Coordinates of C-alpha atoms in Angstrom, one line a residue:
Chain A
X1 CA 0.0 0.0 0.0
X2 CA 1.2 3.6 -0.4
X3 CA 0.7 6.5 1.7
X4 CA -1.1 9.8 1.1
X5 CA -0.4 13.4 2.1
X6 CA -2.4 16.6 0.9
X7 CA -2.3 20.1 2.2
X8 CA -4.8 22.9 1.8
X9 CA -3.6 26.7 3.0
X10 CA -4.9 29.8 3.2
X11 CA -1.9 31.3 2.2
X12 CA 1.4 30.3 0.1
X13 CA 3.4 28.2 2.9
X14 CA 6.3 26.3 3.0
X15 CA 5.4 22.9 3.1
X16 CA 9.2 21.3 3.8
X17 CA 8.0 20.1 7.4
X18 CA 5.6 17.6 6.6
X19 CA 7.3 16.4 3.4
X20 CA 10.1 15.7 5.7
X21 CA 8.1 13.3 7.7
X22 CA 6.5 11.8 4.7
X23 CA 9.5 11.3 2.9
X24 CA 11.3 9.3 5.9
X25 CA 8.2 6.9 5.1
X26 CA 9.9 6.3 1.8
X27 CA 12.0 3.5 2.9
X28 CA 13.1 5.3 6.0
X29 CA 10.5 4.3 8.9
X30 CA 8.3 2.5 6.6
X31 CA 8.4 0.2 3.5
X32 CA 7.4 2.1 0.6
X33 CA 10.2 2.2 -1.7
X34 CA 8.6 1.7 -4.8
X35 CA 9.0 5.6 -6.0
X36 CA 7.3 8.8 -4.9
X37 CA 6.1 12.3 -6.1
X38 CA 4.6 15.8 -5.3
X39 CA 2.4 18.4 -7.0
X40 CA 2.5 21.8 -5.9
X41 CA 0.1 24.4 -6.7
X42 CA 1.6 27.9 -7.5
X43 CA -1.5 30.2 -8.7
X44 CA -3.3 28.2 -12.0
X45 CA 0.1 26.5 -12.4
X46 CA 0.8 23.3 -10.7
X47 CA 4.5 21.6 -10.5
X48 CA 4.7 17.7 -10.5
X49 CA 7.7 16.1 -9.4
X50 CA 8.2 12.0 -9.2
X51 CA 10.9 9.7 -9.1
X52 CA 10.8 5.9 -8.5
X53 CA 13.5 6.1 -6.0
X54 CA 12.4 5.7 -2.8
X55 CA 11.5 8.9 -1.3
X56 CA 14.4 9.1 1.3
X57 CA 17.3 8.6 -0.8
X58 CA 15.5 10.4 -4.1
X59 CA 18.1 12.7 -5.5
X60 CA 15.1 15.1 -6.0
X61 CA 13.2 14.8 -2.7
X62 CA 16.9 16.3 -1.8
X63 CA 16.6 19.1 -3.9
X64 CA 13.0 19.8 -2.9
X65 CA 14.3 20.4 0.5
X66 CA 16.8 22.8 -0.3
X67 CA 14.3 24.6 -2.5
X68 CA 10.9 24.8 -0.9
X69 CA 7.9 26.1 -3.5
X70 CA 5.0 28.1 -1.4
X71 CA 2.2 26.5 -2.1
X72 CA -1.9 26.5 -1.2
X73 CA -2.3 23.2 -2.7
X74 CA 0.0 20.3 -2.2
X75 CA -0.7 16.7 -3.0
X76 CA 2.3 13.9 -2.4
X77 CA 2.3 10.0 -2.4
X78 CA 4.6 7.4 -1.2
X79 CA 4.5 4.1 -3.4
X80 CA 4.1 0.5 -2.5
X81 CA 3.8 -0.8 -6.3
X82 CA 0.8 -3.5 -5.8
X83 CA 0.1 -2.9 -9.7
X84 CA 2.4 -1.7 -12.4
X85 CA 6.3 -1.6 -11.9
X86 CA 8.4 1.2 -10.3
X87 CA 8.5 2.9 -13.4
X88 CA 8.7 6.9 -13.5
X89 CA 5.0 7.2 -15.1
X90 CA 3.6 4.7 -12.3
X91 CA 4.5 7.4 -10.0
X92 CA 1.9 9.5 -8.6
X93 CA 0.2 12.1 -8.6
X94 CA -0.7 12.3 -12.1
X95 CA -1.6 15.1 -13.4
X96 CA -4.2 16.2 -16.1
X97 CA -5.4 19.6 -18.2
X98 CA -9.5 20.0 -17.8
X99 CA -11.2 23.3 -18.9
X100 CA -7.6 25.4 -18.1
X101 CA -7.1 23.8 -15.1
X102 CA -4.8 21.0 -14.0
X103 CA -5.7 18.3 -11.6
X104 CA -4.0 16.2 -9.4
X105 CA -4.6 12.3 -7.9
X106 CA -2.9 10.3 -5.8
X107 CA -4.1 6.9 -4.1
X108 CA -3.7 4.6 -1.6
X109 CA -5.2 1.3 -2.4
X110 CA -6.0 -1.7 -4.9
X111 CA -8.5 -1.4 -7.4
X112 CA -9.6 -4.2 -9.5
X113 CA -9.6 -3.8 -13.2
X114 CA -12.6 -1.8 -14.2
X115 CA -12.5 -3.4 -17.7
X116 CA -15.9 -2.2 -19.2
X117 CA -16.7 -0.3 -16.3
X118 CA -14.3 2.4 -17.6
X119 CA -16.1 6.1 -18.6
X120 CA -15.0 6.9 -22.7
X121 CA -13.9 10.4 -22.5
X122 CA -10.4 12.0 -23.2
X123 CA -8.4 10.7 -20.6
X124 CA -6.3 7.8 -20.8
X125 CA -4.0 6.2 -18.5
X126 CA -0.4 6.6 -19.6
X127 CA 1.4 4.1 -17.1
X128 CA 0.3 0.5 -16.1
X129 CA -1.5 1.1 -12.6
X130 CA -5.1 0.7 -11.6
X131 CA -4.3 4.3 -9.7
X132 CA -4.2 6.3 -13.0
X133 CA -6.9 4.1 -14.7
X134 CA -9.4 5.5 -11.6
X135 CA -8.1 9.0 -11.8
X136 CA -9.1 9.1 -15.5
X137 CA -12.1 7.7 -14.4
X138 CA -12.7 10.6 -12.6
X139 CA -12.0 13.1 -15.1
X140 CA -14.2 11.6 -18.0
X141 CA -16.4 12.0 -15.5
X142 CA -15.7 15.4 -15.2
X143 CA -15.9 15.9 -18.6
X144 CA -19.0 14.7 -19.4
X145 CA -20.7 16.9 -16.6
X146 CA -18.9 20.1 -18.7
X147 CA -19.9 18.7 -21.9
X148 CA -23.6 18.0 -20.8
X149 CA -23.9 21.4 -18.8
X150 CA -22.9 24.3 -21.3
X151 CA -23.4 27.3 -18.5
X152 CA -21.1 25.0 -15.7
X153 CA -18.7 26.9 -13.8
X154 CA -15.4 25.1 -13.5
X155 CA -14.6 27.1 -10.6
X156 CA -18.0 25.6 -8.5
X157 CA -16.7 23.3 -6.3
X158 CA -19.8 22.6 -5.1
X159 CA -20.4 21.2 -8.3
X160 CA -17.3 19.6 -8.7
X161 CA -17.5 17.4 -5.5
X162 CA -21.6 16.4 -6.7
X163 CA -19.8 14.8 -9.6
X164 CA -16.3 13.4 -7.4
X165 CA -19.5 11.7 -5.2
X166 CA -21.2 10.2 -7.6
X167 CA -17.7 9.0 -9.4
X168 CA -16.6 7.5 -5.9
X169 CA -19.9 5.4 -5.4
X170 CA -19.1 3.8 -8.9
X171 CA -15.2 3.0 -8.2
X172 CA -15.8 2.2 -4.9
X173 CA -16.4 -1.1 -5.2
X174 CA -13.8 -2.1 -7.0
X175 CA -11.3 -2.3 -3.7
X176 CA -9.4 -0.2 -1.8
X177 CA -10.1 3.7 -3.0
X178 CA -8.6 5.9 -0.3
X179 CA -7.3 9.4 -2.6
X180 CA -6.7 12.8 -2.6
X181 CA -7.4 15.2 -5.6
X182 CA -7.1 18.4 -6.0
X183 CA -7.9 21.2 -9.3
X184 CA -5.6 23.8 -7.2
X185 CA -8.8 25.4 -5.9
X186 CA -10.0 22.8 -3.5
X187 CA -8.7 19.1 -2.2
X188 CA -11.1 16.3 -2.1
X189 CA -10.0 13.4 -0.3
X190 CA -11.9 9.9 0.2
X191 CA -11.4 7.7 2.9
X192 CA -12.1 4.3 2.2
X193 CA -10.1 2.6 4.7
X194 CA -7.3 5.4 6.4
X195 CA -7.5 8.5 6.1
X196 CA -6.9 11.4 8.9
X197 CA -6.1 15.2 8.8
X198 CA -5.5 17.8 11.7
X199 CA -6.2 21.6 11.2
X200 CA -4.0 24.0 12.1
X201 CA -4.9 27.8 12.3
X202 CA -4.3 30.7 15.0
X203 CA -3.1 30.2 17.2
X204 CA -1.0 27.9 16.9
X205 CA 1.5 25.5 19.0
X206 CA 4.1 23.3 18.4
X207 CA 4.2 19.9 16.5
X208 CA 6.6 17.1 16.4
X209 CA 7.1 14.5 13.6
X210 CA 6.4 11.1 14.3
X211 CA 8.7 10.0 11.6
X212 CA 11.7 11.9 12.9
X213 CA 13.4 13.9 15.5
X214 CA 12.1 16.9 14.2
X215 CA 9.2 20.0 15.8
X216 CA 8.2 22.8 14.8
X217 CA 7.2 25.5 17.0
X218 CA 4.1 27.2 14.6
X219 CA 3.3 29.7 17.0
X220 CA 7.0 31.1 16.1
X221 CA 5.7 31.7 12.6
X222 CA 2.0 31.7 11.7
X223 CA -0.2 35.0 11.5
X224 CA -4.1 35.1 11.9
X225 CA -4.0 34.6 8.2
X226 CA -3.0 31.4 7.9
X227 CA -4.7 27.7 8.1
X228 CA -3.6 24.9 6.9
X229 CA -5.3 20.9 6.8
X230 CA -2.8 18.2 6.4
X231 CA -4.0 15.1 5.2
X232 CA -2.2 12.1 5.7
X233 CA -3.1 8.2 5.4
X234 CA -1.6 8.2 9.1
X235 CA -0.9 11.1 11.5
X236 CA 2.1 12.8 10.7
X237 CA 3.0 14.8 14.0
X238 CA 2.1 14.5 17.4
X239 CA -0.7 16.8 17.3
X240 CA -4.8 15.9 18.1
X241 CA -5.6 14.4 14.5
X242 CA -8.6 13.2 13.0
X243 CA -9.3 9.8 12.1
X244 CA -11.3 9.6 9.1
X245 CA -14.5 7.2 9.1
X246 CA -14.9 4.3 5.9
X247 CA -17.1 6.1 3.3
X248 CA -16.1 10.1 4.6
X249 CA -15.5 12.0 1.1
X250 CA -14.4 15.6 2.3
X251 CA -14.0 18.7 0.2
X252 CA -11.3 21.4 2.0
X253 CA -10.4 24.8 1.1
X254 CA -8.0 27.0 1.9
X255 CA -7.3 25.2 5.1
X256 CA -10.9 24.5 6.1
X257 CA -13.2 21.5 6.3
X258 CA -16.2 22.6 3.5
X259 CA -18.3 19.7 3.2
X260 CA -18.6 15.9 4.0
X261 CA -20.5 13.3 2.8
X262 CA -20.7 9.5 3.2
X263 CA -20.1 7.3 0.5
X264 CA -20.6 3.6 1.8
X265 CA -17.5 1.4 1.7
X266 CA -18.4 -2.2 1.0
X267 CA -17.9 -4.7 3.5
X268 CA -15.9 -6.7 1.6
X269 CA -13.9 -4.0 0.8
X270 CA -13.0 -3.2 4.4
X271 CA -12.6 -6.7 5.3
X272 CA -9.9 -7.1 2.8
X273 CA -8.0 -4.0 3.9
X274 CA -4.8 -4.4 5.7
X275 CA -5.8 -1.5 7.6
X276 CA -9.3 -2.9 8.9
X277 CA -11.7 -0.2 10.8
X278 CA -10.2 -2.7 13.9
X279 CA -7.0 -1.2 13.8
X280 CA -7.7 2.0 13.1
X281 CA -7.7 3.0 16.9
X282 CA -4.2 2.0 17.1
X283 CA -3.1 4.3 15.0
X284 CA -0.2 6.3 17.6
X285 CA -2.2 9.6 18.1
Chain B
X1 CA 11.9 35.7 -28.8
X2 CA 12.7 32.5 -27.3
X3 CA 15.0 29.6 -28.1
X4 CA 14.4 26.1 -28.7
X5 CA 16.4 22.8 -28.4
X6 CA 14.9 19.4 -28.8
X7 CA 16.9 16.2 -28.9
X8 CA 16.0 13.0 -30.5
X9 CA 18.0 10.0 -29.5
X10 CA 18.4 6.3 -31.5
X11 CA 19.8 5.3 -27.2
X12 CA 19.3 7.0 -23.9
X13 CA 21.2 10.3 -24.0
X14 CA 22.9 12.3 -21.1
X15 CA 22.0 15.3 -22.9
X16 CA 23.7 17.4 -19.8
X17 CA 26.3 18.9 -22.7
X18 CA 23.6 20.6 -24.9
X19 CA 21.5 21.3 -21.9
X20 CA 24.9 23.2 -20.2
X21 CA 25.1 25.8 -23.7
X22 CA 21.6 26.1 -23.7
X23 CA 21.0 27.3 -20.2
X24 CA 23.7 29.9 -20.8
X25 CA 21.5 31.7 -23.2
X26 CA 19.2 32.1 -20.2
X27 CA 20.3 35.1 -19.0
X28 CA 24.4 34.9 -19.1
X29 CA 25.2 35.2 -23.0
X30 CA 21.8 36.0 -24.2
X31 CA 18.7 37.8 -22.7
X32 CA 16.3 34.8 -22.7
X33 CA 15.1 35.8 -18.8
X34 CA 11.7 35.4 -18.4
X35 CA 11.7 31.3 -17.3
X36 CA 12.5 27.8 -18.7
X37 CA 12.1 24.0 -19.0
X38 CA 12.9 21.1 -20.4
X39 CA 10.9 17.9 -20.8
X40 CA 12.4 14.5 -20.9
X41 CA 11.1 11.3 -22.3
X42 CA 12.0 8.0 -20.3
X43 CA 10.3 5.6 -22.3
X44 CA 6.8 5.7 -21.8
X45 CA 7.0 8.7 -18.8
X46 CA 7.6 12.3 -19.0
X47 CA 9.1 14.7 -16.6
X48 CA 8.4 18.5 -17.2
X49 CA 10.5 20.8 -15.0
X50 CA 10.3 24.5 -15.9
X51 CA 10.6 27.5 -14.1
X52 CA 10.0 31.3 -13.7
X53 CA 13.4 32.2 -13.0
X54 CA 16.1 33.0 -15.8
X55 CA 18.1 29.4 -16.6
X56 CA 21.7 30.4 -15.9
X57 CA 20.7 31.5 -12.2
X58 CA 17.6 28.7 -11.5
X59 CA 18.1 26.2 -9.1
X60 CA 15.9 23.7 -11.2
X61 CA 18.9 24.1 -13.8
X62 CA 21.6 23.6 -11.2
X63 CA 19.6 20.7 -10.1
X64 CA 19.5 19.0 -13.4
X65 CA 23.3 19.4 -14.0
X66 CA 24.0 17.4 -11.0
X67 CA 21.0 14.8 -11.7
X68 CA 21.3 13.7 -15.6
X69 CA 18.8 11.9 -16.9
X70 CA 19.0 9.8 -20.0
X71 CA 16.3 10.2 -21.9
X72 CA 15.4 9.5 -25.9
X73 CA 13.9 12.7 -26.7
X74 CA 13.9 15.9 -24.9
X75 CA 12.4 18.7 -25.3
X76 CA 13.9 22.9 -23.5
X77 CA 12.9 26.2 -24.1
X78 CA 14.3 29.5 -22.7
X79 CA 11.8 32.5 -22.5
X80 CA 11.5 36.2 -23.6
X81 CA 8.2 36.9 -22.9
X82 CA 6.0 38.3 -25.4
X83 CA 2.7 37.4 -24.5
X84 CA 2.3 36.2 -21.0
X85 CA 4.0 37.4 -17.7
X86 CA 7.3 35.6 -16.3
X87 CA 5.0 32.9 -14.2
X88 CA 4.9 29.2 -13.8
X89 CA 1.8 28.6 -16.0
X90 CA 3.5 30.4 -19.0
X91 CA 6.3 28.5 -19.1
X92 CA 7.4 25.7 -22.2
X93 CA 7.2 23.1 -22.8
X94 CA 3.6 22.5 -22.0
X95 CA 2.0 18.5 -21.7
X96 CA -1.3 17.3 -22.4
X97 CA -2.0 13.3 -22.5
X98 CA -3.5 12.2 -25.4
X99 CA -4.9 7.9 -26.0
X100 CA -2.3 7.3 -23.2
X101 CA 0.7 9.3 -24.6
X102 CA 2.0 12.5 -23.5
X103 CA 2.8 15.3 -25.7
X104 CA 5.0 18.4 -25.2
X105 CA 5.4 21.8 -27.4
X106 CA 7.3 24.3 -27.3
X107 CA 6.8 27.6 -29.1
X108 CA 9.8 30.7 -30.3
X109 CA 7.4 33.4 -32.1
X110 CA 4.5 35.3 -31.6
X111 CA 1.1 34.3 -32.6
X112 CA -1.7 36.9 -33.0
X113 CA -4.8 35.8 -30.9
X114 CA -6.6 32.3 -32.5
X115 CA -9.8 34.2 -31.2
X116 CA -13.0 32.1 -33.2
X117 CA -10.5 29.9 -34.9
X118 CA -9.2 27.8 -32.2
X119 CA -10.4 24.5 -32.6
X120 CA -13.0 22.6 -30.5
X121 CA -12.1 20.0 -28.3
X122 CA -10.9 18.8 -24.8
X123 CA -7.7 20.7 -24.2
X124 CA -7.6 24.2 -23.0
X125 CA -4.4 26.9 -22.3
X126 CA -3.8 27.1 -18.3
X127 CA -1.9 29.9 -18.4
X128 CA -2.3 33.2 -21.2
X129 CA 0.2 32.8 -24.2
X130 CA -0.5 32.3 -27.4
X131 CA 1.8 29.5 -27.6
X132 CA 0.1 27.2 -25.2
X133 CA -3.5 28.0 -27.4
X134 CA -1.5 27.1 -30.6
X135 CA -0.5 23.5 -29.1
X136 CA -4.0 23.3 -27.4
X137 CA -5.1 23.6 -31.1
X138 CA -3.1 20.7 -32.3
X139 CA -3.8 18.8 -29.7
X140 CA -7.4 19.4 -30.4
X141 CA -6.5 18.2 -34.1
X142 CA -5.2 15.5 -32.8
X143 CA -7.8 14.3 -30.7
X144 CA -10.7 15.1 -33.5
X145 CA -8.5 13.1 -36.1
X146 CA -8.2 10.0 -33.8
X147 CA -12.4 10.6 -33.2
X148 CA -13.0 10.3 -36.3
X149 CA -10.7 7.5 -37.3
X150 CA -11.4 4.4 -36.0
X151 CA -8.7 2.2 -36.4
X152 CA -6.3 5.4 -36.1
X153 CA -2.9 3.8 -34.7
X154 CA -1.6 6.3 -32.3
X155 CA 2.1 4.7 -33.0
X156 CA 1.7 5.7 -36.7
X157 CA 4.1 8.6 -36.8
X158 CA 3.2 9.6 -40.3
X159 CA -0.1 10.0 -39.7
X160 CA 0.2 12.1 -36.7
X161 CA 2.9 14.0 -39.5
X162 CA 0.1 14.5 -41.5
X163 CA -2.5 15.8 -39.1
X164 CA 0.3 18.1 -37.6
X165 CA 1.0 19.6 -41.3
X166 CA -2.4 20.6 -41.6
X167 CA -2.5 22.3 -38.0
X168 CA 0.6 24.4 -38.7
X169 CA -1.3 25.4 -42.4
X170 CA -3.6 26.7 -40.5
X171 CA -1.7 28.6 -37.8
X172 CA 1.2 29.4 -39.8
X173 CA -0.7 32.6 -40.9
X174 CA -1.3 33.8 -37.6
X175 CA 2.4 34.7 -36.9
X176 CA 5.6 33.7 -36.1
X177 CA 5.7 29.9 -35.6
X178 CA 8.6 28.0 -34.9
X179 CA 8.2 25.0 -32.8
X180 CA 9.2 21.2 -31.7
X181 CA 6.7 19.1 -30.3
X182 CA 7.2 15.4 -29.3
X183 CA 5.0 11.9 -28.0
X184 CA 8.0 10.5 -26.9
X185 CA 8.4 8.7 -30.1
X186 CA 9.1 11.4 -32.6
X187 CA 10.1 15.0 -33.1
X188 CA 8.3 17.3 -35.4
X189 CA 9.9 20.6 -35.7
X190 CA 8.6 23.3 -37.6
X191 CA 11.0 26.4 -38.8
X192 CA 8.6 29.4 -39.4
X193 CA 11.8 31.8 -39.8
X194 CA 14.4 30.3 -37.7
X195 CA 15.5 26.8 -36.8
X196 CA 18.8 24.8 -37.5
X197 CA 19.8 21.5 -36.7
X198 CA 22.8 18.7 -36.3
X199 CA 22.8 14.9 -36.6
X200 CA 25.7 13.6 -34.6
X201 CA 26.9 9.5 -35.2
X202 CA 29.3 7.5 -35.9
X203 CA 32.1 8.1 -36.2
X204 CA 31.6 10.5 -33.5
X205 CA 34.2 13.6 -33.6
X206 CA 34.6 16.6 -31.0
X207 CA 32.1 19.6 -30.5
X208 CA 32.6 22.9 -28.4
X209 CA 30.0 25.0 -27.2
X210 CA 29.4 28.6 -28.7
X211 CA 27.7 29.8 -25.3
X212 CA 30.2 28.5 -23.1
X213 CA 34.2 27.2 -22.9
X214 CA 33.3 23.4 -22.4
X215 CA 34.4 21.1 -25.0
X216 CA 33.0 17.4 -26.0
X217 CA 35.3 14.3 -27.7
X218 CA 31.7 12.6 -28.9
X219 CA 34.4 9.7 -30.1
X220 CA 35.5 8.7 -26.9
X221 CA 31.7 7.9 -26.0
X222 CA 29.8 6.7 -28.6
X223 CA 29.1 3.4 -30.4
X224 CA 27.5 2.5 -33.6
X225 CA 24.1 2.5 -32.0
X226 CA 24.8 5.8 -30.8
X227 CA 22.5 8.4 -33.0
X228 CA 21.7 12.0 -31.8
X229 CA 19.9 14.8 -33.8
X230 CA 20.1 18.3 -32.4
X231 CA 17.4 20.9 -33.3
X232 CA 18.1 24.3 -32.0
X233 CA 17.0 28.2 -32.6
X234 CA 20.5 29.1 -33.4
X235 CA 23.2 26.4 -33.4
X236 CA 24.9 25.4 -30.1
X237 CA 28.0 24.0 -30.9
X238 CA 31.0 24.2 -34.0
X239 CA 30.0 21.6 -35.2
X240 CA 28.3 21.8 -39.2
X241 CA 24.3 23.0 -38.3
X242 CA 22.0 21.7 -41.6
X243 CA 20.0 25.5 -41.4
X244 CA 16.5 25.0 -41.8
X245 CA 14.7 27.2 -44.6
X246 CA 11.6 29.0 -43.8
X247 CA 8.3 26.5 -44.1
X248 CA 10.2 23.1 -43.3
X249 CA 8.2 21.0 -41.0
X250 CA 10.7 18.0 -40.1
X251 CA 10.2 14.7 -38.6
X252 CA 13.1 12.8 -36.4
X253 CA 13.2 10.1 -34.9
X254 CA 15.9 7.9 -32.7
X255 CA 18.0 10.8 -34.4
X256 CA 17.0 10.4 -38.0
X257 CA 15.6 12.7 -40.5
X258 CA 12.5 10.9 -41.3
X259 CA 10.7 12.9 -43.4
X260 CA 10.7 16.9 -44.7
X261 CA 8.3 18.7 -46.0
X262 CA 7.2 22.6 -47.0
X263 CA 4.8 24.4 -45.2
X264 CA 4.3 27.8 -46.9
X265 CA 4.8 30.9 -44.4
X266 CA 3.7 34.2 -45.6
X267 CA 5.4 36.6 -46.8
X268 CA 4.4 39.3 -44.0
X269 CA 5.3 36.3 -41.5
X270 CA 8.9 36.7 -42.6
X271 CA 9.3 40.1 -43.3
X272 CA 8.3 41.2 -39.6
X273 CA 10.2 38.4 -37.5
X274 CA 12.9 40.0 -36.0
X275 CA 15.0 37.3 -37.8
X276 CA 14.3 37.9 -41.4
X277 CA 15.9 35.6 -43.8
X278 CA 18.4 38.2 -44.7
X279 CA 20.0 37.4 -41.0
X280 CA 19.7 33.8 -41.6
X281 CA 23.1 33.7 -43.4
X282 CA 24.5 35.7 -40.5
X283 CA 24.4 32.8 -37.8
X284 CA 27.5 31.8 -36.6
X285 CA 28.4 28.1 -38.0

C-alpha cells in the first residue's frame, strides 16, 4: 500500500515540514520504496515532481528540501507498487489539463480492473497502474458533466464534489479507494479505509514529527491569516488528528473542512484491507 | 523571442552537454530571462520541469546538471516573454495526454490571438500565451483526427505527421511559428523563420559549445548505435548545423531525419520576425 499526504492553506506556505516526515516513510521508517512524487500548486500553475527512487534517498526529494515552492495546494504520495512496476510514469500524482485547469490524484489502495466499467472520454492512462486508470475515471467524468452542462462553472466546487461523489460510489467497489485530488482550488480526499487530517490555524503550538526527530514551533511563525489541513493516510506529528471514518469524502479549502458526505464502503472492501476499521484506533495519536 | 532545443535519441542520452550551452542563453550570453524548462522522455514517462526564474541562475537548472537523466527525446525552451508574464503557468514546454501518450510543445514566435479559430475540443491553455492555445489547437487536431478514425494507430508517426501539417497550415498565418513538439516517439519541428539543426553519429568527432568554454570528444563515447539529432534556434556548438529554410516541418526520430516537407509561411510572417531571412546567413556556424 502507499501513503497519502495533501495540504490545503490559506496562504502560500512552506510545506518542507511535513514532506520531511512523509519522505522518511519512503524507505526510511516505513516500506514504501517503490517511488514517490509531489504536485505543488503555485497560482493556476501546478508543478509535479516524481521519481521511483524511494523517497528518502531520491536525488530530487533532496533538492526539494533545499528549495521549498510556497504552495496553497500540495498533493504527495509514497509508493508501494501492488500494480504496475516502479516505473517513473507509475509514479503519482498524475496530473491532467480540464477546462484550463490542472488536476491532481494520488491513491492509496487496490482497485480491481474496471475493464468495461471504464467512462469513454479523453483521458487515458499513460502508465500500467489501476491508480491512474481510476483517476481518468474521474476526469471523463468530469468531462462529461462540462460537456452536458454548457453554462457549468469550473470554478464551483460545489459542483465539482456532486460529480467526485457520484464517481466514488461507482469506483468504490472495486477495492481499496482511499485518494486525494485536488484542481488547485480545493482538495477532495476519500477515505475508504485510512485517512486522517489535523487543522492547524491561529493560534497555533508546536508539533513534532512522528517520523523523525524533528518540531516545529508554529506559534513562532503563523499570523491570523493562515490555516492549513494536512491530510495524511496516518498522522504525521504528534498533534490531536482526526481519524477519518470508511465512506467520509471531504471537500477542503483554503485550510478549512467545507463539506462531508458519506459514501458507503463495501464490507468486503474493508474486510480485505490491511488497515481494517479494527486497527484504526491503534493508529499512535 | 525565445529559443528552442529538442533532442531526438536512437539510445538513452545524457544530454547534460547541450542542456549546459543552452541554459547559458538564459540570462548569461543571451537575454532569454523570463523562465525555462525542459521535458524529458523515459520511455513511456515524461518529466516536465520549468521555471519562472532565468536558466543560468535557476536552481531547477543547477539541479538537473548534477541529476542527468538519460532520456530519448527531450524537449527545453528559454523564455523572452512576449505574450504572458514571467510565471509558472507560462512557461514551455507545456504537456497534455493524449490515448495514453503524452505530448510536449514548445513555441519561439509570436502568434496573434486564435480568437474564433481555435479549434473545439478537450484541451484548454492554463496559463495566457498564445503559444500554449497554438499546441491546445493541435492537440485538439489530434484528438478530433483519432475521433473520427477508428482504427487510427496512435504509434503511426506519419499520420500524426500529416495531421500536424495541416494544424501548422492553419496557424502558420497567424504569426511567427517555430516549434518542436514530441509523443516521446518522434520529433516534429517546424521552422517558421528560424531553426537549425545537427545529426551527430558514428564516427563520432569533438564539438565545443558557442555559449560557453566546455568542450566534448563525442568519439571517446559513442558506439555505432549511438544516433543523436540536435534541433536548436541558433546552433549550439561548432559543429556543421543543416539551417532550416523558412516552411520546413521535419520529422526525427531515434535521431534520423525521417521525413521533410514545406509548409508555406507568408510573406508578412517573414518580413516582420525579428530574424528575417536576410539574418539567416548571418548565424554563426
Amino acid at each position: 500500500m502507499c501513503q497519502l499526504l495533501a495540504l490545503s492553506c490559506a496562504e502560500p506556505t512552506d510545506v518542507s515540514f511535513s514532506l520531511t516526515g512523509f519522505a522518511a516513510r519512503g524507505g526510511l521508517t516505513d516500506h514504501h520504496v517503490d517511488g514517490w512524487g509531489v504536485a505543488f500548486y503555485e497560482d493556476r500553475a501546478c508543478r509535479v515532481f516524481v521519481d521511483e527512487k524511494p523517497a528518502y534517498q531520491s536525488p530530487v526529494a533532496e533538492f526539494l528540501k533545499s528549495y521549498p515552492i510556497k504552495s496553497r495546494n500540495v498533493v504527495a504520495h509514497i509508493r508501494k507498487a501492488t500494480q504496475g512496476g516502479a516505473r517513473v510514469e507509475n509514479c503519482h500524482p498524475f496530473m491532467r489539463e480540464l477546462r484550463g485547469q490542472q488536476w491532481v490524484f494520488a491513491h492509496n489502495g487496490d482497485l480491481h480492473a474496471l475493464g468495461e466499467h471504464s467512462e469513454p472520454g479523453p483521458y487515458a492512462p499513460v502508465g500500467s497502474t489501476d491508480s491512474e486508470e481510476a483517476f481518468c475515471f474521474i476526469m471523463n467524468r468530469l468531462h462529461a458533466y462540462f460537456a452536458t452542462h454548457a453554462d457549468a462553472d469550473v470554478d464551483d466546487i460545489d459542483a465539482l464534489f456532486d460529480v467526485i461523489e457520484q464517481a466514488t460510489r461507482t469506483l468504490n467497489p472495486f477495492g481499496i479507494f482511499n485518494f486525494v485530488l485536488s484542481n488547485g482550488k480545493a482538495q477532495f480526499a476519500f477515505c475508504s479505509t485510512r485517512l486522517s487530517y489535523v487543522i492547524r490555524h491561529w493560534p497555533f503550538s508546536s508539533a513534532r514529527l512522528v517520523d523523525g526527530d524533528l518540531s516545529v514551533d508554529f506559534a513562532e511563525r503563523g499570523t491570523q491569516a493562515d490555516r492549513t489541513a494536512v491530510i495524511a493516510t496516518t498522522p504525521l506529528t504528534d498533534e490531536v488528528w482526526t481519524t477519518c471514518q470508511p465512506g467520509d469524502l471531504l471537500m477542503f479549502r483554503s485550510g478549512a473542512l467545507l463539506r462531508r458526505t458519506h459514501v458507503p464502503v463495501p464490507a468486503e472492501v474493508i474486510a480485505r484491507s490491511k488497515y481494517a476499521l479494527s486497527e484504526l484506533s491503534a493508529i499512535p495519536a
